[in-house]
Amino acid sequence: MTDPMFKGVYRSKQSHTMYERAQKAGVEKIFITGTHLVDSKEAIDEIETHEKSGLLYSTVGCHPTRSTEFDEHPNGPQAYFDELLQLARSSSSVVAIGECGLDYDRLHFCPKETQKKYFEMQFDLAQKTGLPMFLHNRNTGDDFYELVRRNRHKFKHGVVHSFTGTMEEMKKLIELDLFIGVNGCSLKTQESIEVVKEIPVNRLMIETDAPWCDIRPTHASYAHLKNMSAEQMALYSPPAKKKEKFEMGCMVKSRNEPCTIGLVLHIIASIRQVNAVELSEVIWKNTADVFLHRTKE
């Protein structure tokens, strides 16, 4: 979200922006995810310079693959933590602590023990700010579950975003009173679709994880798009061009955007055989109750 590409700048020219496409598709709130200290600062700067108030919000935290930044800070890990804390308290646009968690698929970026150490530290950020947690989990066995369980008293709400786990993993997270965030990556296989179908509706959230996790023809979920009208597809999946052949008003091919959130909604409604509008109202309430309708300490 902080990259000039996401502001519609190509070949040094300003084009139709991502934000305008999102609002046309009915998107009312966009959360910019902070994945490390500098990134979190840039997210807040983007919000403060944006002319459409009330649209953009952000998170503050350190992604598991960036956890070595705690040790690399010139004044040590505590100083890195203190700067994250100060940043989280600096703006009313900050709605969550994260993205933080564990990622054992990418240990080449950060060792397992370092991830665990600084994930646990970030529960204290949530406790000190009263903010919910935006959580990341990839292929971690019971480590993620056990760390969250041990620290569950430190935060009121949390969402495990971009969920791609098993039925058993989903149920264990629900037992911890967490929300489950679903996007295109959560809907790739039929097995994953069966898991998403069973997420309790009062624990369900949807997302795009843009610019990642777009829905592709090779995904099991793609077949459910046939139930959407041409008008809906035009809103939620506008024409896309390769970046080398970019045209104003088009998306960039293979770069996901917030406007595609409608695809995620309609796919979930299709697999659960429920009305998409009614489902969206429940999901909106879940999301707003956690991130928007609260008092930050």
PDB file of C-alpha atoms in Angstrom:
ATOM      1  CA  MET A   1       0.000   0.000   0.000  1.00  0.00           C
ATOM      2  CA  THR A   2       2.923   2.355   0.557  1.00  0.00           C
ATOM      3  CA  ASP A   3       4.497   1.608  -2.840  1.00  0.00           C
ATOM      4  CA  PRO A   4       4.003   4.284  -5.541  1.00  0.00           C
ATOM      5  CA  MET A   5       2.463   1.540  -7.735  1.00  0.00           C
ATOM      6  CA  PHE A   6      -0.504   1.424  -5.381  1.00  0.00           C
ATOM      7  CA  LYS A   7      -1.080   5.137  -5.920  1.00  0.00           C
ATOM      8  CA  GLY A   8      -1.437   4.542  -9.645  1.00  0.00           C
ATOM      9  CA  VAL A   9       1.973   5.872 -10.696  1.00  0.00           C
ATOM     10  CA  TYR A  10       3.302   4.178 -13.832  1.00  0.00           C
ATOM     11  CA  ARG A  11       5.922   5.524 -16.238  1.00  0.00           C
ATOM     12  CA  SER A  12       6.036   8.680 -14.061  1.00  0.00           C
ATOM     13  CA  LYS A  13       2.368   9.429 -14.791  1.00  0.00           C
ATOM     14  CA  GLN A  14      -0.546   9.475 -12.382  1.00  0.00           C
ATOM     15  CA  SER A  15      -3.319   7.134 -13.461  1.00  0.00           C
ATOM     16  CA  HIS A  16      -6.629   5.908 -12.090  1.00  0.00           C
ATOM     17  CA  THR A  17      -5.903   5.008  -8.467  1.00  0.00           C
ATOM     18  CA  MET A  18      -6.489   1.843  -6.546  1.00  0.00           C
ATOM     19  CA  TYR A  19      -8.436   3.760  -3.894  1.00  0.00           C
ATOM     20  CA  GLU A  20     -10.989   4.989  -6.416  1.00  0.00           C
ATOM     21  CA  ARG A  21     -11.529   1.464  -7.763  1.00  0.00           C
ATOM     22  CA  ALA A  22     -12.000   0.199  -4.215  1.00  0.00           C
ATOM     23  CA  GLN A  23     -14.577   2.827  -3.311  1.00  0.00           C
ATOM     24  CA  LYS A  24     -16.470   2.225  -6.547  1.00  0.00           C
ATOM     25  CA  ALA A  25     -16.667  -1.454  -5.508  1.00  0.00           C
ATOM     26  CA  GLY A  26     -18.213  -0.448  -2.165  1.00  0.00           C
ATOM     27  CA  VAL A  27     -15.090  -0.638   0.004  1.00  0.00           C
ATOM     28  CA  GLU A  28     -15.494   1.771   2.941  1.00  0.00           C
ATOM     29  CA  LYS A  29     -12.399   0.940   5.021  1.00  0.00           C
ATOM     30  CA  ILE A  30      -8.899  -0.161   4.002  1.00  0.00           C
ATOM     31  CA  PHE A  31      -6.361  -1.443   6.528  1.00  0.00           C
ATOM     32  CA  ILE A  32      -2.715  -0.920   5.589  1.00  0.00           C
ATOM     33  CA  THR A  33      -0.653  -3.655   7.230  1.00  0.00           C
ATOM     34  CA  GLY A  34       2.544  -2.699   9.005  1.00  0.00           C
ATOM     35  CA  THR A  35       5.137  -5.447   8.643  1.00  0.00           C
ATOM     36  CA  HIS A  36       8.087  -3.775  10.400  1.00  0.00           C
ATOM     37  CA  LEU A  37       8.964  -0.473  12.068  1.00  0.00           C
ATOM     38  CA  VAL A  38       9.733   1.627   8.968  1.00  0.00           C
ATOM     39  CA  ASP A  39       6.825   0.096   7.056  1.00  0.00           C
ATOM     40  CA  SER A  40       4.450   0.920   9.923  1.00  0.00           C
ATOM     41  CA  LYS A  41       5.654   4.530   9.949  1.00  0.00           C
ATOM     42  CA  GLU A  42       5.140   4.804   6.187  1.00  0.00           C
ATOM     43  CA  ALA A  43       1.608   3.445   6.536  1.00  0.00           C
ATOM     44  CA  ILE A  44       0.691   6.168   9.026  1.00  0.00           C
ATOM     45  CA  ASP A  45       2.319   8.796   6.797  1.00  0.00           C
ATOM     46  CA  GLU A  46       0.264   7.548   3.841  1.00  0.00           C
ATOM     47  CA  ILE A  47      -2.929   7.900   5.866  1.00  0.00           C
ATOM     48  CA  GLU A  48      -2.070  11.379   7.124  1.00  0.00           C
ATOM     49  CA  THR A  49      -1.363  12.662   3.606  1.00  0.00           C
ATOM     50  CA  HIS A  50      -4.414  11.021   2.009  1.00  0.00           C
ATOM     51  CA  GLU A  51      -7.274  13.376   1.244  1.00  0.00           C
ATOM     52  CA  LYS A  52     -10.121  10.916   1.903  1.00  0.00           C
ATOM     53  CA  SER A  53     -10.498  10.833   5.682  1.00  0.00           C
ATOM     54  CA  GLY A  54     -12.090   7.767   7.232  1.00  0.00           C
ATOM     55  CA  LEU A  55     -11.023   5.388   4.458  1.00  0.00           C
ATOM     56  CA  LEU A  56      -7.550   4.309   5.588  1.00  0.00           C
ATOM     57  CA  TYR A  57      -6.376   2.672   8.813  1.00  0.00           C
ATOM     58  CA  SER A  58      -3.178   0.845   9.723  1.00  0.00           C
ATOM     59  CA  THR A  59      -1.561  -1.735  11.933  1.00  0.00           C
ATOM     60  CA  VAL A  60       1.779  -1.504  13.750  1.00  0.00           C
ATOM     61  CA  GLY A  61       3.997  -4.526  14.269  1.00  0.00           C
ATOM     62  CA  CYS A  62       6.752  -6.785  13.010  1.00  0.00           C
ATOM     63  CA  HIS A  63       6.136  -9.689  10.628  1.00  0.00           C
ATOM     64  CA  PRO A  64       7.811 -12.956  11.679  1.00  0.00           C
ATOM     65  CA  THR A  65      10.148 -12.903   8.677  1.00  0.00           C
ATOM     66  CA  ARG A  66      11.407  -9.460   9.772  1.00  0.00           C
ATOM     67  CA  SER A  67      11.926 -10.369  13.433  1.00  0.00           C
ATOM     68  CA  THR A  68      15.711 -10.059  13.221  1.00  0.00           C
ATOM     69  CA  GLU A  69      15.130  -6.292  13.093  1.00  0.00           C
ATOM     70  CA  PHE A  70      14.657  -6.355  16.881  1.00  0.00           C
ATOM     71  CA  ASP A  71      18.249  -7.566  17.319  1.00  0.00           C
ATOM     72  CA  GLU A  72      19.563  -5.325  14.539  1.00  0.00           C
ATOM     73  CA  HIS A  73      18.273  -2.085  16.076  1.00  0.00           C
ATOM     74  CA  PRO A  74      21.251   0.150  17.040  1.00  0.00           C
ATOM     75  CA  ASN A  75      19.953   0.420  20.613  1.00  0.00           C
ATOM     76  CA  GLY A  76      18.786  -3.157  20.956  1.00  0.00           C
ATOM     77  CA  PRO A  77      15.498  -5.096  20.958  1.00  0.00           C
ATOM     78  CA  GLN A  78      13.875  -3.081  23.743  1.00  0.00           C
ATOM     79  CA  ALA A  79      14.404   0.140  21.809  1.00  0.00           C
ATOM     80  CA  TYR A  80      12.756  -1.421  18.738  1.00  0.00           C
ATOM     81  CA  PHE A  81       9.827  -2.487  20.920  1.00  0.00           C
ATOM     82  CA  ASP A  82       9.567   0.974  22.465  1.00  0.00           C
ATOM     83  CA  GLU A  83       9.453   2.621  19.042  1.00  0.00           C
ATOM     84  CA  LEU A  84       6.687   0.260  17.925  1.00  0.00           C
ATOM     85  CA  LEU A  85       4.767   1.087  21.100  1.00  0.00           C
ATOM     86  CA  GLN A  86       5.205   4.821  20.625  1.00  0.00           C
ATOM     87  CA  LEU A  87       4.096   4.520  17.007  1.00  0.00           C
ATOM     88  CA  ALA A  88       1.015   2.466  17.916  1.00  0.00           C
ATOM     89  CA  ARG A  89      -0.007   5.199  20.355  1.00  0.00           C
ATOM     90  CA  SER A  90       0.766   8.051  17.967  1.00  0.00           C
ATOM     91  CA  SER A  91      -2.289   7.973  15.712  1.00  0.00           C
ATOM     92  CA  SER A  92      -5.991   7.185  15.994  1.00  0.00           C
ATOM     93  CA  SER A  93      -5.680   5.498  12.589  1.00  0.00           C
ATOM     94  CA  VAL A  94      -3.814   2.549  14.157  1.00  0.00           C
ATOM     95  CA  VAL A  95      -6.367  -0.204  14.731  1.00  0.00           C
ATOM     96  CA  ALA A  96      -4.282  -3.299  15.538  1.00  0.00           C
ATOM     97  CA  ILE A  97      -0.919  -4.735  16.548  1.00  0.00           C
ATOM     98  CA  GLY A  98       0.625  -6.787  13.772  1.00  0.00           C
ATOM     99  CA  GLU A  99       1.187  -8.293  11.423  1.00  0.00           C
ATOM    100  CA  CYS A 100       2.949 -10.619  13.854  1.00  0.00           C
ATOM    101  CA  GLY A 101       3.164 -14.350  14.417  1.00  0.00           C
ATOM    102  CA  LEU A 102       5.198 -17.291  13.164  1.00  0.00           C
ATOM    103  CA  ASP A 103       6.167 -18.437   9.661  1.00  0.00           C
ATOM    104  CA  TYR A 104       8.113 -21.696   9.361  1.00  0.00           C
ATOM    105  CA  ASP A 105       7.750 -21.781   5.575  1.00  0.00           C
ATOM    106  CA  ARG A 106      10.318 -18.978   5.316  1.00  0.00           C
ATOM    107  CA  LEU A 107      12.941 -19.752   7.922  1.00  0.00           C
ATOM    108  CA  HIS A 108      15.613 -18.580   5.460  1.00  0.00           C
ATOM    109  CA  PHE A 109      14.488 -15.053   6.343  1.00  0.00           C
ATOM    110  CA  CYS A 110      14.458 -15.505  10.116  1.00  0.00           C
ATOM    111  CA  PRO A 111      15.292 -18.429  12.459  1.00  0.00           C
ATOM    112  CA  LYS A 112      12.516 -20.148  14.384  1.00  0.00           C
ATOM    113  CA  GLU A 113      13.696 -19.154  17.863  1.00  0.00           C
ATOM    114  CA  THR A 114      14.034 -15.489  16.894  1.00  0.00           C
ATOM    115  CA  GLN A 115      10.495 -15.520  15.507  1.00  0.00           C
ATOM    116  CA  LYS A 116       9.118 -17.049  18.695  1.00  0.00           C
ATOM    117  CA  LYS A 117      10.962 -14.634  20.977  1.00  0.00           C
ATOM    118  CA  TYR A 118       9.739 -11.487  19.291  1.00  0.00           C
ATOM    119  CA  PHE A 119       6.261 -12.742  18.545  1.00  0.00           C
ATOM    120  CA  GLU A 120       5.800 -13.239  22.261  1.00  0.00           C
ATOM    121  CA  MET A 121       7.123  -9.752  22.954  1.00  0.00           C
ATOM    122  CA  GLN A 122       4.452  -8.239  20.728  1.00  0.00           C
ATOM    123  CA  PHE A 123       1.658  -9.539  22.939  1.00  0.00           C
ATOM    124  CA  ASP A 124       2.884  -6.886  25.358  1.00  0.00           C
ATOM    125  CA  LEU A 125       2.262  -4.244  22.688  1.00  0.00           C
ATOM    126  CA  ALA A 126      -1.360  -5.365  22.535  1.00  0.00           C
ATOM    127  CA  GLN A 127      -1.664  -5.389  26.303  1.00  0.00           C
ATOM    128  CA  LYS A 128      -0.172  -1.905  26.704  1.00  0.00           C
ATOM    129  CA  THR A 129      -2.293  -0.334  23.947  1.00  0.00           C
ATOM    130  CA  GLY A 130      -5.530  -2.283  24.292  1.00  0.00           C
ATOM    131  CA  LEU A 131      -5.451  -2.937  20.548  1.00  0.00           C
ATOM    132  CA  PRO A 132      -6.555  -6.194  18.881  1.00  0.00           C
ATOM    133  CA  MET A 133      -3.977  -8.404  17.184  1.00  0.00           C
ATOM    134  CA  PHE A 134      -3.505  -9.084  13.475  1.00  0.00           C
ATOM    135  CA  LEU A 135      -1.888 -12.522  13.435  1.00  0.00           C
ATOM    136  CA  HIS A 136       0.135 -14.587  10.947  1.00  0.00           C
ATOM    137  CA  ASN A 137       0.621 -18.367  11.039  1.00  0.00           C
ATOM    138  CA  ARG A 138       2.285 -20.638   8.485  1.00  0.00           C
ATOM    139  CA  ASN A 139       3.180 -24.308   9.018  1.00  0.00           C
ATOM    140  CA  THR A 140       4.147 -23.986  12.693  1.00  0.00           C
ATOM    141  CA  GLY A 141       2.754 -27.168  14.209  1.00  0.00           C
ATOM    142  CA  ASP A 142       1.525 -26.340  17.718  1.00  0.00           C
ATOM    143  CA  ASP A 143       4.017 -23.506  18.321  1.00  0.00           C
ATOM    144  CA  PHE A 144       1.714 -20.699  17.198  1.00  0.00           C
ATOM    145  CA  TYR A 145      -1.265 -22.114  19.077  1.00  0.00           C
ATOM    146  CA  GLU A 146       0.713 -22.584  22.289  1.00  0.00           C
ATOM    147  CA  LEU A 147       2.200 -19.073  22.225  1.00  0.00           C
ATOM    148  CA  VAL A 148      -1.208 -17.510  21.639  1.00  0.00           C
ATOM    149  CA  ARG A 149      -2.840 -19.682  24.303  1.00  0.00           C
ATOM    150  CA  ARG A 150      -0.164 -18.727  26.845  1.00  0.00           C
ATOM    151  CA  ASN A 151      -0.644 -15.024  26.136  1.00  0.00           C
ATOM    152  CA  ARG A 152      -4.363 -14.966  25.384  1.00  0.00           C
ATOM    153  CA  HIS A 153      -5.107 -12.904  28.511  1.00  0.00           C
ATOM    154  CA  LYS A 154      -3.079  -9.987  27.103  1.00  0.00           C
ATOM    155  CA  PHE A 155      -5.491  -9.052  24.305  1.00  0.00           C
ATOM    156  CA  LYS A 156      -9.257  -8.956  23.903  1.00  0.00           C
ATOM    157  CA  HIS A 157      -9.599  -9.709  20.184  1.00  0.00           C
ATOM    158  CA  GLY A 158      -7.426 -11.150  17.429  1.00  0.00           C
ATOM    159  CA  VAL A 159      -7.758 -12.363  13.853  1.00  0.00           C
ATOM    160  CA  VAL A 160      -5.586 -15.042  12.276  1.00  0.00           C
ATOM    161  CA  HIS A 161      -5.411 -13.566   8.807  1.00  0.00           C
ATOM    162  CA  SER A 162      -4.923 -15.325   5.460  1.00  0.00           C
ATOM    163  CA  PHE A 163      -5.863 -18.634   7.054  1.00  0.00           C
ATOM    164  CA  THR A 164      -4.737 -21.730   5.139  1.00  0.00           C
ATOM    165  CA  GLY A 165      -4.751 -24.299   7.928  1.00  0.00           C
ATOM    166  CA  THR A 166      -6.596 -27.545   8.515  1.00  0.00           C
ATOM    167  CA  MET A 167     -10.044 -28.121   9.982  1.00  0.00           C
ATOM    168  CA  GLU A 168      -8.443 -29.124  13.295  1.00  0.00           C
ATOM    169  CA  GLU A 169      -6.289 -25.982  13.367  1.00  0.00           C
ATOM    170  CA  MET A 170      -9.292 -23.780  12.637  1.00  0.00           C
ATOM    171  CA  LYS A 171     -11.307 -25.331  15.455  1.00  0.00           C
ATOM    172  CA  LYS A 172      -8.457 -24.883  17.944  1.00  0.00           C
ATOM    173  CA  LEU A 173      -8.195 -21.201  17.056  1.00  0.00           C
ATOM    174  CA  ILE A 174     -11.952 -20.794  17.464  1.00  0.00           C
ATOM    175  CA  GLU A 175     -11.597 -22.350  20.917  1.00  0.00           C
ATOM    176  CA  LEU A 176      -9.206 -19.490  21.726  1.00  0.00           C
ATOM    177  CA  ASP A 177     -12.003 -17.064  20.764  1.00  0.00           C
ATOM    178  CA  LEU A 178     -10.119 -15.778  17.731  1.00  0.00           C
ATOM    179  CA  PHE A 179     -11.464 -14.633  14.377  1.00  0.00           C
ATOM    180  CA  ILE A 180     -10.416 -16.266  11.096  1.00  0.00           C
ATOM    181  CA  GLY A 181      -9.485 -14.076   8.105  1.00  0.00           C
ATOM    182  CA  VAL A 182     -10.176 -15.549   4.658  1.00  0.00           C
ATOM    183  CA  ASN A 183      -8.784 -14.421   1.289  1.00  0.00           C
ATOM    184  CA  GLY A 184      -7.933 -15.931  -2.082  1.00  0.00           C
ATOM    185  CA  CYS A 185      -5.115 -18.030  -0.603  1.00  0.00           C
ATOM    186  CA  SER A 186      -7.614 -19.532   1.844  1.00  0.00           C
ATOM    187  CA  LEU A 187      -9.707 -20.823  -1.061  1.00  0.00           C
ATOM    188  CA  LYS A 188      -7.185 -22.503  -3.363  1.00  0.00           C
ATOM    189  CA  THR A 189      -8.111 -26.138  -2.813  1.00  0.00           C
ATOM    190  CA  GLN A 190     -11.319 -28.064  -2.228  1.00  0.00           C
ATOM    191  CA  GLU A 191      -9.966 -29.127   1.162  1.00  0.00           C
ATOM    192  CA  SER A 192      -9.488 -25.468   2.111  1.00  0.00           C
ATOM    193  CA  ILE A 193     -12.987 -24.630   0.886  1.00  0.00           C
ATOM    194  CA  GLU A 194     -14.422 -27.291   3.196  1.00  0.00           C
ATOM    195  CA  VAL A 195     -12.592 -25.666   6.124  1.00  0.00           C
ATOM    196  CA  VAL A 196     -13.878 -22.187   5.245  1.00  0.00           C
ATOM    197  CA  LYS A 197     -17.408 -23.567   4.994  1.00  0.00           C
ATOM    198  CA  GLU A 198     -17.209 -24.632   8.652  1.00  0.00           C
ATOM    199  CA  ILE A 199     -15.879 -21.399  10.165  1.00  0.00           C
ATOM    200  CA  PRO A 200     -18.611 -20.096  12.510  1.00  0.00           C
ATOM    201  CA  VAL A 201     -20.093 -17.020  10.856  1.00  0.00           C
ATOM    202  CA  ASN A 202     -19.647 -14.939  14.015  1.00  0.00           C
ATOM    203  CA  ARG A 203     -15.885 -15.670  13.831  1.00  0.00           C
ATOM    204  CA  LEU A 204     -15.452 -14.977  10.107  1.00  0.00           C
ATOM    205  CA  MET A 205     -13.686 -12.049   8.455  1.00  0.00           C
ATOM    206  CA  ILE A 206     -12.680 -11.526   4.828  1.00  0.00           C
ATOM    207  CA  GLU A 207      -9.693  -9.731   3.286  1.00  0.00           C
ATOM    208  CA  THR A 208      -7.671  -9.417   0.098  1.00  0.00           C
ATOM    209  CA  ASP A 209      -4.087  -9.328   1.472  1.00  0.00           C
ATOM    210  CA  ALA A 210      -3.344  -7.134  -1.547  1.00  0.00           C
ATOM    211  CA  PRO A 211      -1.118  -7.147  -3.513  1.00  0.00           C
ATOM    212  CA  TRP A 212      -0.957 -10.899  -2.809  1.00  0.00           C
ATOM    213  CA  CYS A 213      -3.508 -13.724  -2.662  1.00  0.00           C
ATOM    214  CA  ASP A 214      -5.501 -12.996  -5.810  1.00  0.00           C
ATOM    215  CA  ILE A 215      -8.040 -15.561  -7.009  1.00  0.00           C
ATOM    216  CA  ARG A 216      -6.816 -17.457 -10.079  1.00  0.00           C
ATOM    217  CA  PRO A 217      -8.366 -19.835 -12.631  1.00  0.00           C
ATOM    218  CA  THR A 218      -6.309 -22.714 -11.195  1.00  0.00           C
ATOM    219  CA  HIS A 219      -7.944 -22.342  -7.758  1.00  0.00           C
ATOM    220  CA  ALA A 220     -10.853 -24.539  -6.699  1.00  0.00           C
ATOM    221  CA  SER A 221     -12.771 -21.403  -5.716  1.00  0.00           C
ATOM    222  CA  TYR A 222     -12.682 -19.943  -9.230  1.00  0.00           C
ATOM    223  CA  ALA A 223     -15.633 -22.048 -10.374  1.00  0.00           C
ATOM    224  CA  HIS A 224     -17.886 -20.241  -7.892  1.00  0.00           C
ATOM    225  CA  LEU A 225     -17.401 -16.957  -9.747  1.00  0.00           C
ATOM    226  CA  LYS A 226     -19.803 -18.185 -12.417  1.00  0.00           C
ATOM    227  CA  ASN A 227     -22.622 -17.356 -10.002  1.00  0.00           C
ATOM    228  CA  MET A 228     -21.781 -13.640 -10.173  1.00  0.00           C
ATOM    229  CA  SER A 229     -23.346 -11.184 -12.608  1.00  0.00           C
ATOM    230  CA  ALA A 230     -21.386  -9.321 -15.271  1.00  0.00           C
ATOM    231  CA  GLU A 231     -21.989  -6.091 -13.357  1.00  0.00           C
ATOM    232  CA  GLN A 232     -20.527  -7.572 -10.167  1.00  0.00           C
ATOM    233  CA  MET A 233     -17.487  -8.919 -11.989  1.00  0.00           C
ATOM    234  CA  ALA A 234     -16.876  -5.498 -13.542  1.00  0.00           C
ATOM    235  CA  LEU A 235     -16.816  -3.932 -10.059  1.00  0.00           C
ATOM    236  CA  TYR A 236     -14.808  -6.582  -8.233  1.00  0.00           C
ATOM    237  CA  SER A 237     -12.533  -7.744 -11.040  1.00  0.00           C
ATOM    238  CA  PRO A 238     -11.911  -4.807 -13.419  1.00  0.00           C
ATOM    239  CA  PRO A 239      -9.863  -5.364 -16.592  1.00  0.00           C
ATOM    240  CA  ALA A 240      -6.162  -5.956 -15.898  1.00  0.00           C
ATOM    241  CA  LYS A 241      -3.098  -5.372 -18.053  1.00  0.00           C
ATOM    242  CA  LYS A 242       0.503  -6.471 -17.679  1.00  0.00           C
ATOM    243  CA  LYS A 243       2.533  -3.642 -16.147  1.00  0.00           C
ATOM    244  CA  GLU A 244       4.511  -3.317 -19.386  1.00  0.00           C
ATOM    245  CA  LYS A 245       1.259  -2.592 -21.239  1.00  0.00           C
ATOM    246  CA  PHE A 246      -0.455  -0.605 -18.516  1.00  0.00           C
ATOM    247  CA  GLU A 247      -3.542   1.432 -19.420  1.00  0.00           C
ATOM    248  CA  MET A 248      -5.260   4.032 -17.259  1.00  0.00           C
ATOM    249  CA  GLY A 249      -8.314   2.646 -15.480  1.00  0.00           C
ATOM    250  CA  CYS A 250      -7.039  -0.940 -15.505  1.00  0.00           C
ATOM    251  CA  MET A 251      -5.652  -3.065 -12.720  1.00  0.00           C
ATOM    252  CA  VAL A 252      -2.152  -4.484 -13.058  1.00  0.00           C
ATOM    253  CA  LYS A 253      -2.198  -8.185 -13.889  1.00  0.00           C
ATOM    254  CA  SER A 254      -1.353 -10.492 -10.951  1.00  0.00           C
ATOM    255  CA  ARG A 255      -1.394  -7.576  -8.494  1.00  0.00           C
ATOM    256  CA  ASN A 256      -4.325  -7.938  -6.138  1.00  0.00           C
ATOM    257  CA  GLU A 257      -6.312  -4.896  -4.993  1.00  0.00           C
ATOM    258  CA  PRO A 258      -8.920  -4.080  -2.306  1.00  0.00           C
ATOM    259  CA  CYS A 259     -11.709  -3.887  -4.906  1.00  0.00           C
ATOM    260  CA  THR A 260     -11.523  -7.676  -5.278  1.00  0.00           C
ATOM    261  CA  ILE A 261     -12.899  -8.193  -1.760  1.00  0.00           C
ATOM    262  CA  GLY A 262     -16.282  -8.747  -3.414  1.00  0.00           C
ATOM    263  CA  LEU A 263     -14.960 -11.879  -5.110  1.00  0.00           C
ATOM    264  CA  VAL A 264     -13.992 -13.367  -1.743  1.00  0.00           C
ATOM    265  CA  LEU A 265     -17.410 -12.533  -0.311  1.00  0.00           C
ATOM    266  CA  HIS A 266     -19.377 -14.042  -3.201  1.00  0.00           C
ATOM    267  CA  ILE A 267     -17.270 -17.209  -3.273  1.00  0.00           C
ATOM    268  CA  ILE A 268     -17.847 -17.788   0.444  1.00  0.00           C
ATOM    269  CA  ALA A 269     -21.553 -17.089   0.046  1.00  0.00           C
ATOM    270  CA  SER A 270     -21.662 -19.599  -2.827  1.00  0.00           C
ATOM    271  CA  ILE A 271     -19.867 -22.380  -0.972  1.00  0.00           C
ATOM    272  CA  ARG A 272     -22.029 -21.843   2.117  1.00  0.00           C
ATOM    273  CA  GLN A 273     -25.186 -21.420   0.000  1.00  0.00           C
ATOM    274  CA  VAL A 274     -26.221 -18.191   1.720  1.00  0.00           C
ATOM    275  CA  ASN A 275     -27.190 -14.706   0.550  1.00  0.00           C
ATOM    276  CA  ALA A 276     -24.087 -12.601  -0.109  1.00  0.00           C
ATOM    277  CA  VAL A 277     -25.599  -9.350   1.176  1.00  0.00           C
ATOM    278  CA  GLU A 278     -26.735 -10.942   4.434  1.00  0.00           C
ATOM    279  CA  LEU A 279     -23.324 -12.580   4.865  1.00  0.00           C
ATOM    280  CA  SER A 280     -21.562  -9.275   4.225  1.00  0.00           C
ATOM    281  CA  GLU A 281     -23.566  -7.614   6.993  1.00  0.00           C
ATOM    282  CA  VAL A 282     -22.446 -10.210   9.539  1.00  0.00           C
ATOM    283  CA  ILE A 283     -18.816  -9.999   8.409  1.00  0.00           C
ATOM    284  CA  TRP A 284     -18.915  -6.206   8.523  1.00  0.00           C
ATOM    285  CA  LYS A 285     -20.223  -6.317  12.105  1.00  0.00           C
ATOM    286  CA  ASN A 286     -17.490  -8.778  13.114  1.00  0.00           C
ATOM    287  CA  THR A 287     -14.808  -6.538  11.627  1.00  0.00           C
ATOM    288  CA  ALA A 288     -16.170  -3.248  12.916  1.00  0.00           C
ATOM    289  CA  ASP A 289     -16.689  -4.595  16.436  1.00  0.00           C
ATOM    290  CA  VAL A 290     -13.061  -5.695  16.631  1.00  0.00           C
ATOM    291  CA  PHE A 291     -11.215  -2.889  14.872  1.00  0.00           C
ATOM    292  CA  LEU A 292     -13.445   0.172  14.752  1.00  0.00           C
ATOM    293  CA  HIS A 293     -15.940   0.144  17.639  1.00  0.00           C
ATOM    294  CA  ARG A 294     -13.557   0.147  20.575  1.00  0.00           C
ATOM    295  CA  THR A 295     -11.746   2.442  22.951  1.00  0.00           C
ATOM    296  CA  LYS A 296      -7.959   2.393  22.760  1.00  0.00           C
ATOM    297  CA  GLU A 297      -6.220   2.628  26.131  1.00  0.00           C
TER     298      GLU A 297
END
